[in-house]
Structure formats: structure tokens, C-alpha cells
Amino acid sequence: MDDGLGLVSRLSELVNEISELPECGNVCNKMPGNLVRRIILLRPMFEQLKDVNEELSEEAAEGFELLRIALESAMEHLRTVNDGSKVYQSIHRDSIAAEFHQITEQVEEALSKIPYKKLDLSEEVQEQVLLNSVYQRCRCSVYDNLGLVSQLLELVKTISGLPECRNVCKKMHGNLVRRIKLLSPMFEELKDGSEELVEEAAIGFDLLRTSLDSALKHLRTVNEGSKVYQALYQDNIAAEFHQITEQIGTALSKIPYDKLDLSEEVREQIELVHAQFRRATARPDSPDVQLEHDLAIAQRERDPDPAILKRLSEKLQLKTIEDLKKESIAFHELVISSEGDPDDWFGKISSLFRKLKDFVQVENPEDAVAPKADKEFLKHRSPVIPDDFRCPISLELMKDPVIVSTGQTYERSCIQKWLDAGHKTCPKTQQTLLHTALTPNYVLKSLISLWCESNGVELPPKHQAAFKNRKLGSSTVSDCDQTTIAALLEKLANGNPEQQRAAAGELRLLAKRNADNRVCIAEAGAIPLLVELLSSPDARTQEHAVTALLNLSINDANKGMIVNAGAIPDIVDVLKSGSMEARENAAATLFSLSVVDENKVAIGAAGAIPALINLLCEGSPRGKKDAATAIFNLSIYQGNKARAVRAGIVPPLMRLLKDAGCGMVDEALAILAVLASHQEGKVAIGLADPIPALMEVIRTGSPRNRENAAAVMWSLCTGGDLQQLRVAKELAAEEALKELAESGTDRAKRKAGSLLELLQRVDPAA
């Protein structure tokens, strides 16, 4: 991630440089003047943010990064127009206008990605920037007014044709759709006329189009989304309805109706609609008290009253097995598409949905999926799926259970989709995944098969499950097209340094957005060109290139292409001598590539480990975590354990272990547990006075950390090392180990038991 203040400063510099460009004196003078004028309007935002000295959120930094790329393109084009041949520009005026049009669109798109409400901006500056965004969209002199009216009419028709809402949001959904429908006559009448819109009307209508776009998106989300989520968080959903209603009301107030060619009847109807939106803003819908009461009891009680579950089932329209299947898919998609990681809502929804699902299955046994011969049996007894057999993401019975690095088990297709979306944490525990390898859980799979056989439940064949998952993922549409990619690759290969930097930055963002983009970009041949840019003398180009490769490496097939392009030595060079951002992203790239076992050897041999240790000591919190995860993954290979120990990994790890406030205890212990299994690692750890720190973790740490601390301690104390055992005995280790042997994880219990046996043999007087 870019340094927030540095990015804001660069944007401020760009706006100042563009504002100081000489006035254009040729046939294009109107287009450059309009573009420069609109860009200057951005200056107050950057000046205010520079004074605030506040770190940008990831979302804001992404939007500003897009804006930086767009403004650099704008400056380059403006200079070309100023310095270029006037005769050429006169002949090719249309193509030059098209470039201005494209740059204006890029600026507008970037502005639309910036979360202004999350920035520390005054109200006046926010209004000015948002208005500027509208001007960019309007593109003033070339704006197609009739096209705007047609878009608005199409939006109203699309919203009017949405299916009726069948959940707790029914009233809010219906009210918003009904009010929007009433706007249709205005657009019908304007479309039939041929009068050009005045600029004030175009701006108002564009604000209305943005509001209706938001309304359509929200209405579809409510229709297709998880009903349980909407019930539990109806206040949040209602707040969004209220915000959209307010936006539409504001947009309607900006339209100069007296300057539009409208009949008196239509004008009266629109004024009535506007009044309805104002009233709706002032008087939000009241909450459903009975629903809130039932939800509170259903969440609190382990076995809620069936009457309460029945009311919830009917209110949420989750009354049949088919309803439950749709809800399960909606919940699955909600988890995968969540921005950041699921918070406390994950547990709340899964728990409530499980209770409703069990209730509905008992009420509708004839609908349960099972062999025909077992239908009669299921009418009398519908089996309740044990919680341990359900995937925490989909809440469905697992067919191919796999274990992630935190020890949690998921359905393979569900957790793979989560990882492909770019998440690096365990959905259930929120712990950072130390690696992304998925280990089959054969024991659980065998137990599930036995349970299915005993209860007359048939597991779908694997190919059916795969088909279903392809359907679920098919909604993702690539942002790429072949022309766009080809143009970017041409700039990477043959452009000047500024063009290469901008193209690498755009590829970086495209590769981050979704899985389809990663496939398209790699197949077009971008990887070798990006690898070449790793040795660029320009720091920003180098950052963009390594981060683009990081984003592409999320796709498993791309990992091989990156390694085959000879990227590993160059990535290691970036890790050693690049900017801090480039070093951190280089570490993350090496971690991603090291998931493939043979790459662990190549990365270790290329000298990555000493550079990763330096980053572990010097990096930002995120950089330290990236370095730690890469070191952990590389150290799984036996040869890299010795490399890490000889490079001096143990002292930094011990410092992190003793500093609970640094947030790196989990990572430090995980790496120490791996290194302690190697003789050189065991010796180096033993020399660092580790027992006091390990005992502190065993007494107060999380279950996983207590387990790893016990494992490290066990490795140190086996093989006759009496000194470590005596230190442990002096620190009254027996009491803490007895408690761990009773309440720890299975592995922790085994290690604690073995340590207690060793401690009993130690003579403290010796």
C-alpha cells in the first residue's frame, strides 16, 4: 500500500503542475481549458488532507492511486497538445477529442472510487469535490442529453420490473420502488421532445442517475441477499434505504423543472413525488418490534421455542427446503464477497440459520434430499446434521473437508473461493493464515460418510458439486478486454518510462479486482514484461511491477508462469533494495509462490531469507507479517531451516515473542516451532534464554500459541538437555503444564504430558 501522505502530496503536486501549464492557443483550446479548470477544483481537497496528517484507509488509497494515474495521463496529454503540431491537431481533432474524453472518464472513475465521507474533509470541500465529479461525468460540451434521459428512463423501467421482495425489507423495498415508478412520465415526455437540456438540468439529472444506480443495486442486493443477515441487521439495511431516499430527494431538488419542456400534469406529479421523498426522509419506517423480540430469543437460547422459529420462518420467507438452499447460497456469497473479513455477524448468522434450517427440515421432511426408499423413513425422522459436519462458510454438509493452517475445517470449494478472493485470514477465527495449503481431513470425511449411511442421506457426486460451484462463480465478469490489455502491454514493452509506470499501475489494480482479470492478464503475456520492470531504476514502476505480480500469483497457474519467467532472483533483489512498499509486496509475492513446494527450494537458494529477516526487523506491521509468513512457509523445507538459523532469525523472533504489544507473537511462535525441530534451530533457540517467555505464553496465551510454546519447549527439553528442564522447574512449570494437559488442544495436551514426565525425573539439587 502506498504511503498515504506521500500519495496525497504527489496528487497535490500534479494538480499544481497542471494548473501552471500555459494556456492552449490552438483549435483544441476549449477542451484543455475545461479539463484544467475541473482538475484545479480538486486542489482544496489535497491541501486539506495534507494539513490533517491522517493515514488513508485502503479504499481511499486505491481511489487516490487511480486518480494519480489518471492525472499523470492528463498532464502528459495536455503537454502533448500544447507542444504539438497545430496543423496535425486541426486535421485529427476528433481523435484528440476522444483522448480528452477518455481521460475525463478516467478522472471521473477515480473520483467515484474515493470514500469522501471517510476522509477528514470539511463539508464545503466534500460538496465541491462531489460536484466536480458530476461535472466530469457530464463532460459539459460533449454531453449527450438525450442519452442521459434515455438512461434514466431505462433505470426506472428496470427498477419497476424488479420482483416483489419476500423478506423483512418488503415494506421499505415496495415504498422505494413505488416512488421511483412515478418518475417515469417525466422521462417519457422529455424523451419525446428534442429540446437540449440546460447544464443545470444535466447536472441534476446526472445526480439522479447516480442515485437511481445506487437504488437499483441496493434493491437487487435486498432481493437476492441473505434474509437472515437482513433480519439481524435490519437497522443497517434501513439506514441504506434512508440514505438512498435522501440522495434521490436531493437530486430531485437540483432539477430546474421550470426550464424543462414538461406538461402541467407531469410537473404536478413530479412535485408530488418530490414531496413524498422529502416526507420519507423525515419519517423513516418504524421497526418490527415482534421480529426484534423473536430474533433476540432465537439467538440467546440454545433450543428456542418452535413457535418462535415458526414465526421467524414465515416472516423471513424461509419455509421450504428450496428457500433454505437459496439462503445458504446467499450466505455463502456474502462471506466470500465480504470486504475485509467477516466480523461478529458470521457467528450470529450461521447460528440462527442452523436453528431455522433444522426447524424447517423437521417441519418438511418430505422435501429432504434422500433416496426414494428412505422417503417414508424421513417423514417420521428428519436427521439433524451435526455442527461439526457443516462447512462454517456454506453451512452445508461437507463433501470434501479440508484443514487450513489454523486447524479449522472447511468444504474445499468454499475455502478455495475465499482464498481466491484475496483473503489471508481464517473466516471463523480471524487468525492470519500462515500458509494457504489445504490438507484433506480424511478422518472427518470418513465420519461424514458413516453418518450419511446411517441416516439415509446421500452425498452428491463430486462432479455435481463442482458444477454447482462453477455456477456460483460465473457471476464474476472480467474488467478486462483484449484491446485494453494489448494497449497496456504495448506501453510496458515499448513505452517511455512514464507510460511504463502508468501501465504497470493499471495492471496492478486490474489484477487485484477479480480472478478473471488475473487469468486474462497472464494469458496475454504480461508476466515476462512485468518481470523485466522489476529491475527498473524508477521506484514507483518497480513497486507497481512487483505488486502486479503479487496479485497475479493468487492464481495457481500464474505461479508457475512467474517462476518460469525467471522472476525469483529479481523479486529477491527488490526485497533487498527496493522501497519499503516494494520490499513488503516482494515478501508477500515470495510467500505466495512458496506455496508450491519446489519453489521453496529455489527461493531459499536465491538468498531471500536474510532479506526477509531484515524486513522482519525493519518493516511496518504489515511488512513484518508478510516477512514472517514467507519465512514460515520457506522453513517448512528442511534446508531452509538451517539457512534461517545461520542468517540470525532466532534473536528477532525472541524479541517479538517477548513484546506482546507488537502483535507478532503468533507468527514468532509458529516459526520457532518449525525451527525447533531442526538441530541447529534447537541449539540457537536454547542459547536465547527462551523458557521464561515460553512459560508466560503457556500460562496466558491463546490455545494455538500455548500449543506452539509447548511444542518448542518439548523440542528443547528432549535429548537430555537438563539445563532447560531445571529452568522450567524453577519457574514452577508443573502447575501451568498440568492445566494445559487438561484444557489445551490435543497436540498441546500431548506435549504438556511429555514435559511433565521429563520434569518429574529432574533433580533440582543436581
mmCIF file of C-alpha atoms in Angstrom, residues 76 486-504 529 532-533 536-538 541:
data_model
loop_
_atom_site.group_PDB
_atom_site.id
_atom_site.type_symbol
_atom_site.label_atom_id
_atom_site.label_comp_id
_atom_site.label_asym_id
_atom_site.label_seq_id
_atom_site.Cartn_x
_atom_site.Cartn_y
_atom_site.Cartn_z
ATOM 1 C CA GLU A 76 1.040 14.071 -20.488
ATOM 2 C CA ALA A 486 -2.975 -5.174 -25.537
ATOM 3 C CA ALA A 487 -2.674 -1.393 -25.178
ATOM 4 C CA LEU A 488 -1.219 -1.723 -21.674
ATOM 5 C CA LEU A 489 1.261 -4.404 -22.763
ATOM 6 C CA GLU A 490 2.357 -2.248 -25.687
ATOM 7 C CA LYS A 491 3.172 0.549 -23.214
ATOM 8 C CA LEU A 492 5.032 -1.919 -20.961
ATOM 9 C CA ALA A 493 7.130 -3.160 -23.868
ATOM 10 C CA ASN A 494 7.777 -0.012 -25.900
ATOM 11 C CA GLY A 495 6.574 2.986 -23.901
ATOM 12 C CA ASN A 496 8.662 5.677 -22.285
ATOM 13 C CA PRO A 497 9.319 5.377 -18.513
ATOM 14 C CA GLU A 498 6.179 7.357 -17.587
ATOM 15 C CA GLN A 499 3.985 5.179 -19.818
ATOM 16 C CA GLN A 500 5.528 2.007 -18.393
ATOM 17 C CA ARG A 501 4.888 3.210 -14.840
ATOM 18 C CA ALA A 502 1.258 4.090 -15.606
ATOM 19 C CA ALA A 503 0.618 0.800 -17.451
ATOM 20 C CA ALA A 504 2.142 -1.275 -14.642
ATOM 21 C CA LEU A 529 7.176 -7.819 -19.252
ATOM 22 C CA GLU A 532 11.651 -7.059 -16.731
ATOM 23 C CA LEU A 533 10.337 -3.974 -14.921
ATOM 24 C CA SER A 536 13.571 -0.588 -13.353
ATOM 25 C CA PRO A 537 15.502 2.332 -11.798
ATOM 26 C CA ASP A 538 12.156 4.073 -11.143
ATOM 27 C CA THR A 541 7.491 1.376 -11.580
#
